[in-house]
Short mmCIF file of C-alpha atoms in Angstrom, two decimals:
data_model
loop_
_atom_site.label_atom_id
_atom_site.label_comp_id
_atom_site.label_asym_id
_atom_site.label_seq_id
_atom_site.Cartn_x
_atom_site.Cartn_y
_atom_site.Cartn_z
CA MET A 1 -8.28 23.82 -14.35
CA ASN A 2 -7.29 25.91 -11.33
CA GLN A 3 -3.63 26.92 -11.27
CA LEU A 4 -1.52 27.23 -8.13
CA GLN A 5 -0.60 30.87 -8.66
CA ASP A 6 -4.30 31.88 -8.77
CA LEU A 7 -5.06 30.67 -5.23
CA ASP A 8 -4.60 32.49 -1.92
CA LEU A 9 -2.18 30.27 0.00
CA LYS A 10 -1.44 32.46 3.02
CA ASN A 11 -1.82 30.55 6.30
CA LYS A 12 -3.40 27.64 4.42
CA LYS A 13 -2.41 24.01 4.78
CA VAL A 14 -1.24 22.85 1.36
CA PHE A 15 -0.84 19.19 0.42
CA ILE A 16 1.44 18.74 -2.62
CA ARG A 17 1.46 15.43 -4.45
CA ALA A 18 4.83 15.59 -6.18
CA ASP A 19 6.77 13.10 -8.27
CA LEU A 20 9.92 12.54 -6.24
CA ASN A 21 10.39 8.99 -7.52
CA VAL A 22 14.15 9.34 -8.00
CA PRO A 23 16.71 6.55 -8.52
CA ILE A 24 18.53 5.71 -5.28
CA LYS A 25 21.56 3.45 -4.86
CA ALA A 26 23.08 2.67 -1.46
CA GLY A 27 20.97 5.44 0.10
CA LYS A 28 22.17 8.09 -2.37
CA ILE A 29 20.14 9.77 -5.12
CA THR A 30 21.76 9.17 -8.53
CA SER A 31 19.60 11.67 -10.47
CA THR A 32 17.89 14.63 -8.81
CA LYS A 33 16.04 15.84 -11.92
CA ARG A 34 12.53 15.00 -10.70
CA ILE A 35 13.10 16.78 -7.37
CA GLU A 36 14.51 19.82 -9.16
CA ALA A 37 11.47 19.92 -11.44
CA SER A 38 9.21 20.00 -8.34
CA LEU A 39 11.05 22.87 -6.61
CA PRO A 40 9.18 25.80 -8.26
CA THR A 41 5.87 24.57 -6.85
CA ILE A 42 7.25 23.96 -3.34
CA SER A 43 9.11 27.30 -3.33
CA HIS A 44 6.01 29.23 -4.44
CA CYS A 45 3.91 27.73 -1.64
CA LEU A 46 6.53 28.59 0.99
CA LYS A 47 6.96 32.10 -0.39
CA MET A 48 3.20 32.69 -0.22
CA GLY A 49 3.13 31.76 3.49
CA ALA A 50 1.54 28.34 3.19
CA LYS A 51 1.93 25.46 5.62
CA VAL A 52 3.35 22.87 3.26
CA MET A 53 3.11 19.08 3.26
CA ILE A 54 4.58 17.13 0.39
CA THR A 55 4.37 13.45 -0.46
CA SER A 56 5.31 11.15 -3.31
CA HIS A 57 5.62 7.51 -4.19
CA LEU A 58 9.07 5.94 -4.45
CA GLY A 59 9.41 2.58 -6.16
CA ARG A 60 6.82 -0.14 -5.77
CA PRO A 61 6.61 -1.16 -2.11
CA GLU A 62 4.16 -3.67 -0.73
CA GLU A 63 1.21 -1.65 0.56
CA GLY A 64 0.73 -1.54 4.31
CA LYS A 65 4.39 -2.31 4.98
CA TYR A 66 7.19 0.11 5.74
CA ASN A 67 10.31 -0.51 3.64
CA PRO A 68 13.34 1.57 4.70
CA GLU A 69 14.96 1.03 1.28
CA LEU A 70 12.07 2.94 -0.33
CA SER A 71 11.88 5.71 2.26
CA LEU A 72 11.81 9.35 1.17
CA LEU A 73 14.63 10.13 3.66
CA PRO A 74 17.24 10.79 0.90
CA VAL A 75 14.77 13.22 -0.70
CA VAL A 76 14.34 14.99 2.66
CA LYS A 77 18.12 15.41 2.91
CA PHE A 78 18.21 16.94 -0.57
CA LEU A 79 15.40 19.37 0.32
CA GLU A 80 17.09 20.30 3.61
CA ASN A 81 20.25 21.16 1.71
CA TYR A 82 18.32 23.14 -0.90
CA PHE A 83 16.09 25.14 1.46
CA LYS A 84 18.75 25.41 4.21
CA LYS A 85 16.30 24.38 6.92
CA LYS A 86 15.40 21.36 9.04
CA ILE A 87 12.65 19.31 7.39
CA ILE A 88 10.79 16.60 9.29
CA LEU A 89 9.89 13.29 7.64
CA ILE A 90 6.58 12.06 9.08
CA LYS A 91 6.38 8.28 8.95
CA ASP A 92 2.79 7.38 9.95
CA TRP A 93 0.92 10.46 8.81
CA VAL A 94 -2.52 9.36 7.64
CA ASP A 95 -4.27 9.59 11.06
CA GLN A 96 -2.09 12.34 12.51
CA LYS A 97 -3.02 15.91 13.26
CA ILE A 98 -0.19 17.81 11.62
CA ASP A 99 0.42 21.22 13.20
CA LEU A 100 2.42 23.63 11.05
CA GLU A 101 3.32 27.30 11.01
CA PRO A 102 3.31 29.44 7.82
CA GLY A 103 6.53 28.73 5.91
CA ASP A 104 6.95 25.25 7.42
CA LEU A 105 7.68 22.28 5.15
CA VAL A 106 7.27 18.63 6.10
CA VAL A 107 7.59 15.50 3.98
CA LEU A 108 5.00 12.77 4.38
CA GLU A 109 6.55 9.32 3.96
CA ASN A 110 6.13 7.30 0.73
CA CYS A 111 2.39 7.35 0.07
CA ARG A 112 2.50 3.83 -1.38
CA PHE A 113 3.25 2.50 2.11
CA ASN A 114 -0.40 3.35 2.88
CA GLU A 115 -2.88 0.52 2.41
CA GLY A 116 -5.53 1.55 -0.11
CA GLU A 117 -3.33 4.05 -1.98
CA SER A 118 -3.09 2.20 -5.27
CA ASP A 119 -6.76 1.22 -5.52
CA ASN A 120 -7.96 4.76 -4.71
CA ASN A 121 -9.64 3.74 -1.45
CA GLU A 122 -12.37 6.26 -0.62
CA ASN A 123 -11.81 6.23 3.14
CA LEU A 124 -8.07 6.81 2.71
CA SER A 125 -8.74 9.60 0.19
CA LYS A 126 -11.02 11.33 2.71
CA LYS A 127 -8.32 11.05 5.40
CA TYR A 128 -5.80 12.66 3.02
CA ALA A 129 -8.25 15.49 2.26
CA ALA A 130 -8.90 16.07 5.99
CA LEU A 131 -5.23 16.94 6.49
CA THR A 132 -5.30 20.02 4.29
CA ASP A 133 -7.09 23.09 2.93
CA ILE A 134 -5.67 22.93 -0.60
CA PHE A 135 -4.58 19.95 -2.70
CA VAL A 136 -1.89 20.65 -5.31
CA MET A 137 -1.44 17.97 -7.97
CA ASP A 138 2.09 18.38 -9.30
CA ALA A 139 3.01 14.79 -10.19
CA PHE A 140 2.28 14.68 -13.90
CA GLY A 141 4.28 11.45 -14.08
CA THR A 142 1.45 9.74 -12.14
CA ALA A 143 -1.44 11.53 -13.88
CA HIS A 144 -2.45 8.26 -15.56
CA ARG A 145 -2.89 6.55 -12.16
CA LYS A 146 -6.28 6.75 -10.42
CA GLN A 147 -4.94 6.52 -6.87
CA ALA A 148 -5.80 8.03 -3.50
CA SER A 149 -3.02 10.65 -3.61
CA THR A 150 -3.46 11.54 -7.30
CA TYR A 151 -7.24 11.37 -7.73
CA GLY A 152 -9.18 10.44 -4.60
CA ILE A 153 -7.96 13.35 -2.46
CA ALA A 154 -9.01 15.77 -5.22
CA GLN A 155 -12.59 14.53 -4.95
CA PHE A 156 -12.88 15.51 -1.29
CA CYS A 157 -10.49 18.41 -0.71
CA HIS A 158 -11.91 21.92 -0.29
CA GLU A 159 -9.73 23.51 -2.99
CA VAL A 160 -7.85 21.75 -5.78
CA CYS A 161 -5.33 22.98 -8.34
CA ALA A 162 -2.53 21.99 -10.71
CA GLY A 163 1.02 22.73 -9.62
CA LYS A 164 3.55 24.60 -11.74
CA LEU A 165 5.25 21.45 -13.06
CA PHE A 166 1.96 19.69 -13.80
CA PHE A 167 0.64 22.63 -15.78
CA SER A 168 3.89 23.16 -17.72
CA GLU A 169 3.98 19.45 -18.67
CA LEU A 170 0.40 19.61 -19.86
CA ASP A 171 0.98 22.86 -21.73
CA ALA A 172 4.00 21.39 -23.59
CA LEU A 173 2.10 18.23 -24.53
CA LYS A 174 -0.90 20.21 -25.77
CA LYS A 175 1.40 22.37 -27.87
CA VAL A 176 2.68 19.24 -29.62
CA MET A 177 -0.43 17.05 -29.72
CA SER A 178 -3.39 19.46 -29.90
CA ASP A 179 -2.13 22.35 -31.97
CA PRO A 180 1.27 21.55 -33.48
CA LYS A 181 2.95 23.87 -35.94
CA SER A 182 3.65 22.09 -39.21
CA PRO A 183 5.81 20.38 -40.41
CA MET A 184 5.90 18.01 -37.45
CA VAL A 185 8.47 15.24 -36.96
CA ALA A 186 8.06 12.51 -34.34
CA ILE A 187 10.93 10.24 -33.34
CA VAL A 188 9.96 7.00 -31.60
CA GLY A 189 12.60 4.49 -30.53
CA GLY A 190 12.39 1.33 -28.51
CA SER A 191 12.83 -2.39 -28.74
CA LYS A 192 9.24 -3.41 -29.46
CA VAL A 193 6.42 -2.18 -31.68
CA SER A 194 4.01 -4.00 -29.35
CA THR A 195 4.72 -1.60 -26.45
CA LYS A 196 4.27 1.54 -28.55
CA LEU A 197 1.72 0.51 -31.19
CA SER A 198 -1.00 2.86 -29.88
CA ILE A 199 1.45 5.79 -29.93
CA LEU A 200 2.61 4.99 -33.47
CA GLU A 201 -1.01 4.76 -34.64
CA SER A 202 -1.87 8.07 -32.97
CA LEU A 203 1.17 9.89 -34.37
CA SER A 204 0.63 8.52 -37.88
CA ASP A 205 -2.55 10.63 -37.99
CA ARG A 206 -0.77 13.94 -37.38
CA VAL A 207 2.98 13.92 -38.22
CA ASP A 208 4.68 14.80 -41.49
CA GLN A 209 7.51 12.37 -40.83
CA LEU A 210 7.75 9.45 -38.40
CA VAL A 211 11.35 8.54 -37.56
CA LEU A 212 11.83 5.13 -35.96
CA GLY A 213 14.73 3.61 -34.03
CA GLY A 214 15.76 0.36 -32.38
CA GLY A 215 13.78 -2.85 -32.75
CA ILE A 216 10.75 -0.79 -33.83
CA ALA A 217 12.68 0.44 -36.88
CA ASN A 218 13.73 -3.12 -37.73
CA THR A 219 10.13 -4.34 -37.74
CA PHE A 220 9.13 -1.52 -40.07
CA LEU A 221 12.13 -2.17 -42.34
CA LYS A 222 11.06 -5.82 -42.64
CA ALA A 223 7.51 -4.64 -43.38
CA GLN A 224 8.97 -2.60 -46.25
CA GLY A 225 10.59 -5.72 -47.66
CA PHE A 226 14.16 -5.32 -46.39
CA ASN A 227 16.26 -8.15 -44.99
CA VAL A 228 17.15 -7.27 -41.37
CA GLY A 229 19.37 -10.29 -40.74
CA ASN A 230 19.43 -11.40 -37.12
CA SER A 231 18.18 -8.03 -35.81
CA LEU A 232 15.59 -7.67 -33.05
CA CYS A 233 12.28 -7.75 -34.93
CA GLU A 234 8.65 -8.55 -34.08
CA ASN A 235 7.28 -10.64 -36.94
CA ASP A 236 3.81 -10.69 -35.36
CA PHE A 237 3.57 -6.92 -35.85
CA ILE A 238 4.66 -6.65 -39.49
CA ASP A 239 1.04 -6.33 -40.64
CA SER A 240 0.48 -3.55 -38.07
CA ALA A 241 3.59 -1.78 -39.39
CA LYS A 242 2.30 -2.08 -42.97
CA LYS A 243 -1.01 -0.46 -41.97
CA ILE A 244 0.81 2.47 -40.35
CA ILE A 245 3.04 2.91 -43.42
CA LYS A 246 -0.07 2.89 -45.65
CA LYS A 247 -1.80 5.45 -43.43
CA LEU A 248 1.25 7.77 -43.55
CA GLU A 249 1.44 7.49 -47.34
CA SER A 250 -2.30 8.22 -47.71
CA ARG A 251 -1.76 11.51 -45.85
CA GLY A 252 1.34 12.48 -47.82
CA ALA A 253 3.50 11.79 -44.74
CA SER A 254 6.47 9.44 -44.67
CA LEU A 255 9.05 7.31 -42.94
CA PRO A 256 12.66 8.33 -43.63
CA LEU A 257 14.43 6.61 -46.50
CA VAL A 258 16.83 4.14 -44.86
CA THR A 259 19.85 3.51 -47.08
CA ASP A 260 22.56 2.50 -44.61
CA VAL A 261 22.74 1.03 -41.12
CA ILE A 262 25.37 0.28 -38.46
CA CYS A 263 25.66 -3.44 -37.73
CA GLY A 264 27.38 -5.90 -35.46
CA LYS A 265 27.20 -9.63 -34.83
CA ASP A 266 26.73 -9.36 -31.07
CA LEU A 267 25.78 -6.64 -28.59
CA ASN A 268 28.76 -5.89 -26.35
CA GLU A 269 31.20 -3.04 -25.78
CA ASN A 270 33.98 -4.73 -27.78
CA GLU A 271 31.85 -5.38 -30.87
CA VAL A 272 33.13 -3.70 -34.04
CA ALA A 273 30.57 -1.39 -35.67
CA VAL A 274 30.26 -1.97 -39.42
CA LYS A 275 28.45 0.39 -41.81
CA LYS A 276 26.41 -1.47 -44.43
CA ASN A 277 24.02 -0.66 -47.22
CA ILE A 278 20.52 -1.71 -46.16
CA ASN A 279 20.45 -4.18 -49.07
CA ASP A 280 23.71 -5.92 -48.10
CA LEU A 281 22.97 -7.47 -44.69
CA ASP A 282 24.13 -11.00 -43.90
CA PRO A 283 21.84 -13.43 -42.03
CA THR A 284 24.01 -12.99 -38.90
CA ASP A 285 24.04 -9.15 -38.98
CA MET A 286 22.22 -7.20 -36.28
CA ILE A 287 21.22 -3.55 -36.81
CA PHE A 288 22.26 -1.41 -33.84
CA ASP A 289 22.06 2.11 -35.31
CA LEU A 290 21.09 4.08 -38.41
CA GLY A 291 23.92 4.99 -40.80
CA PRO A 292 25.28 8.47 -41.61
CA GLU A 293 23.61 8.74 -45.04
CA THR A 294 20.23 7.86 -43.56
CA MET A 295 20.80 10.35 -40.75
CA LYS A 296 21.57 13.13 -43.27
CA GLY A 297 18.09 12.74 -44.75
CA ILE A 298 16.51 12.77 -41.28
CA GLU A 299 18.51 15.87 -40.30
CA GLU A 300 17.29 17.71 -43.42
CA ASN A 301 13.70 17.09 -42.32
CA ILE A 302 14.53 18.19 -38.76
CA LYS A 303 15.85 21.50 -40.15
CA LYS A 304 12.54 22.18 -41.91
CA SER A 305 10.32 21.15 -39.00
CA GLN A 306 8.41 23.43 -36.64
CA THR A 307 7.41 20.81 -34.05
CA ILE A 308 9.39 17.80 -32.80
CA LEU A 309 8.32 15.03 -30.42
CA TRP A 310 11.09 12.65 -29.33
CA ASN A 311 10.60 9.46 -27.30
CA GLY A 312 13.29 6.80 -27.52
CA PRO A 313 16.85 6.76 -28.91
CA ILE A 314 17.72 5.80 -32.49
CA GLY A 315 20.34 3.13 -31.67
CA VAL A 316 22.11 1.44 -28.78
CA PHE A 317 23.45 4.78 -27.54
CA GLU A 318 24.93 3.25 -24.37
CA LEU A 319 27.73 1.76 -26.51
CA ASN A 320 29.80 4.50 -28.16
CA GLN A 321 30.21 2.68 -31.46
CA PHE A 322 26.42 2.49 -31.86
CA SER A 323 25.59 5.96 -30.49
CA LYS A 324 26.33 8.18 -33.49
CA GLY A 325 22.76 8.18 -34.86
CA THR A 326 21.26 9.31 -31.56
CA GLU A 327 24.02 11.87 -31.05
CA SER A 328 23.63 13.44 -34.50
CA LEU A 329 19.85 13.48 -34.00
CA ALA A 330 20.27 15.32 -30.68
CA HIS A 331 22.54 17.93 -32.31
CA SER A 332 20.17 18.51 -35.22
CA ILE A 333 17.19 18.98 -32.87
CA ALA A 334 19.23 21.33 -30.66
CA ASN A 335 20.11 23.46 -33.68
CA SER A 336 16.59 23.51 -35.16
CA ILE A 337 14.05 26.32 -34.83
CA ALA A 338 11.33 23.82 -33.89
CA PHE A 339 9.61 23.47 -30.53
CA SER A 340 11.03 20.17 -29.24
CA LEU A 341 9.34 18.05 -26.58
CA VAL A 342 11.44 15.17 -25.24
CA GLY A 343 10.22 12.38 -22.98
CA GLY A 344 11.34 8.96 -21.77
CA GLY A 345 14.14 7.88 -19.44
CA ASP A 346 16.41 6.48 -22.18
CA THR A 347 16.08 9.63 -24.28
CA ILE A 348 16.95 11.83 -21.32
CA ALA A 349 19.89 9.55 -20.45
CA ALA A 350 21.15 9.89 -24.03
CA LEU A 351 20.89 13.69 -23.89
CA GLU A 352 22.78 13.66 -20.58
CA LYS A 353 25.50 11.53 -22.17
CA PHE A 354 25.92 13.97 -25.07
CA GLY A 355 25.58 17.09 -22.89
CA MET A 356 22.50 18.23 -24.82
CA LEU A 357 19.84 18.23 -22.09
CA LYS A 358 19.59 22.04 -21.91
CA ASN A 359 19.26 22.41 -25.69
CA MET A 360 15.73 20.98 -25.94
CA SER A 361 12.65 23.21 -25.65
CA TYR A 362 10.97 21.06 -23.01
CA ILE A 363 12.06 17.92 -21.15
CA SER A 364 9.18 15.91 -19.74
CA THR A 365 9.78 14.18 -16.40
CA ALA A 366 6.75 11.95 -16.99
CA GLY A 367 6.93 8.38 -18.28
CA GLY A 368 3.70 6.44 -18.62
CA ALA A 369 1.55 9.57 -18.41
CA PHE A 370 3.53 11.17 -21.24
CA LEU A 371 2.99 8.11 -23.45
CA GLU A 372 -0.71 7.75 -22.61
CA PHE A 373 -1.33 11.43 -23.38
CA VAL A 374 0.40 11.00 -26.75
CA GLU A 375 -1.81 7.95 -27.38
CA GLY A 376 -4.82 10.23 -26.92
CA LYS A 377 -6.03 8.78 -23.62
CA LYS A 378 -7.80 10.94 -21.04
CA LEU A 379 -5.68 10.94 -17.89
CA PRO A 380 -7.57 10.57 -14.57
CA ALA A 381 -5.68 13.40 -12.81
CA ILE A 382 -6.49 15.83 -15.62
CA GLU A 383 -10.10 14.70 -15.55
CA ILE A 384 -10.55 15.35 -11.81
CA LEU A 385 -8.68 18.68 -11.90
CA GLU A 386 -10.95 19.87 -14.70
CA LYS A 387 -14.04 18.58 -12.86
CA ARG A 388 -13.05 20.46 -9.66
CA SER A 389 -12.14 23.65 -11.50
CA THR A 390 -13.65 26.96 -10.44
CA VAL A 391 -12.24 28.71 -13.53
CA GLU A 392 -14.97 30.04 -15.79
#
């Protein structure tokens, strides 16, 4: 696909579809990570003398209706502070003629306010394309959405390319999923097997060890014949778990040996954490973390690995007494020689809590797109960027 740095941007109108979908409370941004990840693309376009327009979705507004609570105004204020210049937020921009000078930057209001955005309306896509000379797709987090600002505009715009963030996300994912160095360890946490079954099936074909956390781990423990007490567990997916275990074993891969777990009777901040042998659980026990002996075995495998994919914490990391498994995992990955790719909001939140965010090789800002790529699905934004490529 075409890359941003290969195009002549001077005096050109550039339309950047970024992922500026940041959490906002009482009008203030609580995490600026997604904006920060988009800055290299915006900065490059300005430096090259482009006339820059940038848009993004924010939340899930009702299409065709303006919602001030989901306005990009807080994002504009952040960008003004960063670039030290006045930046205009254009509210009704679809049918406007936007006049800009080289080096100008404007923000186009939340694209999901526009009727036809989500269903990739052809007429709306053509109107987007008419605004600009070059379309830059930089929102990898929405690459799995076939929408007017992520796909449709790329069909009709004169020149199309991937932004710096988009390409780096794709490059990191390909490094892990297409050509991983062996041994490879994947860590998948979460409450339900049902939401990540496709990912688990995909990873079981390529990893040397599959480490599981949360309710997913409990379902697999039950599939292995262990009593999990009153733990979160999906009985309907025990057969699916057994098939994945069998597939891993047939390839000479494995799940970690679980010997001890951290339990409680109820999930609250005052609950006492109790370490138990996996064979000694009471009917009222709930597993909230993996135990230190189990973690030692996992950490030994992390040390030997060359590639690590991590999506989802090991335990209920939000409560300190049940956070030790996730914390020790983060430290072992940080100290390993492996290329580590980390994705998922909870995983990133855990790394922030333990001050380990900068110790990973690559942090993905994508959510659903990250997971769908790992599942092996072809993402619409990648498809259209490859189709519109002029690279031989």
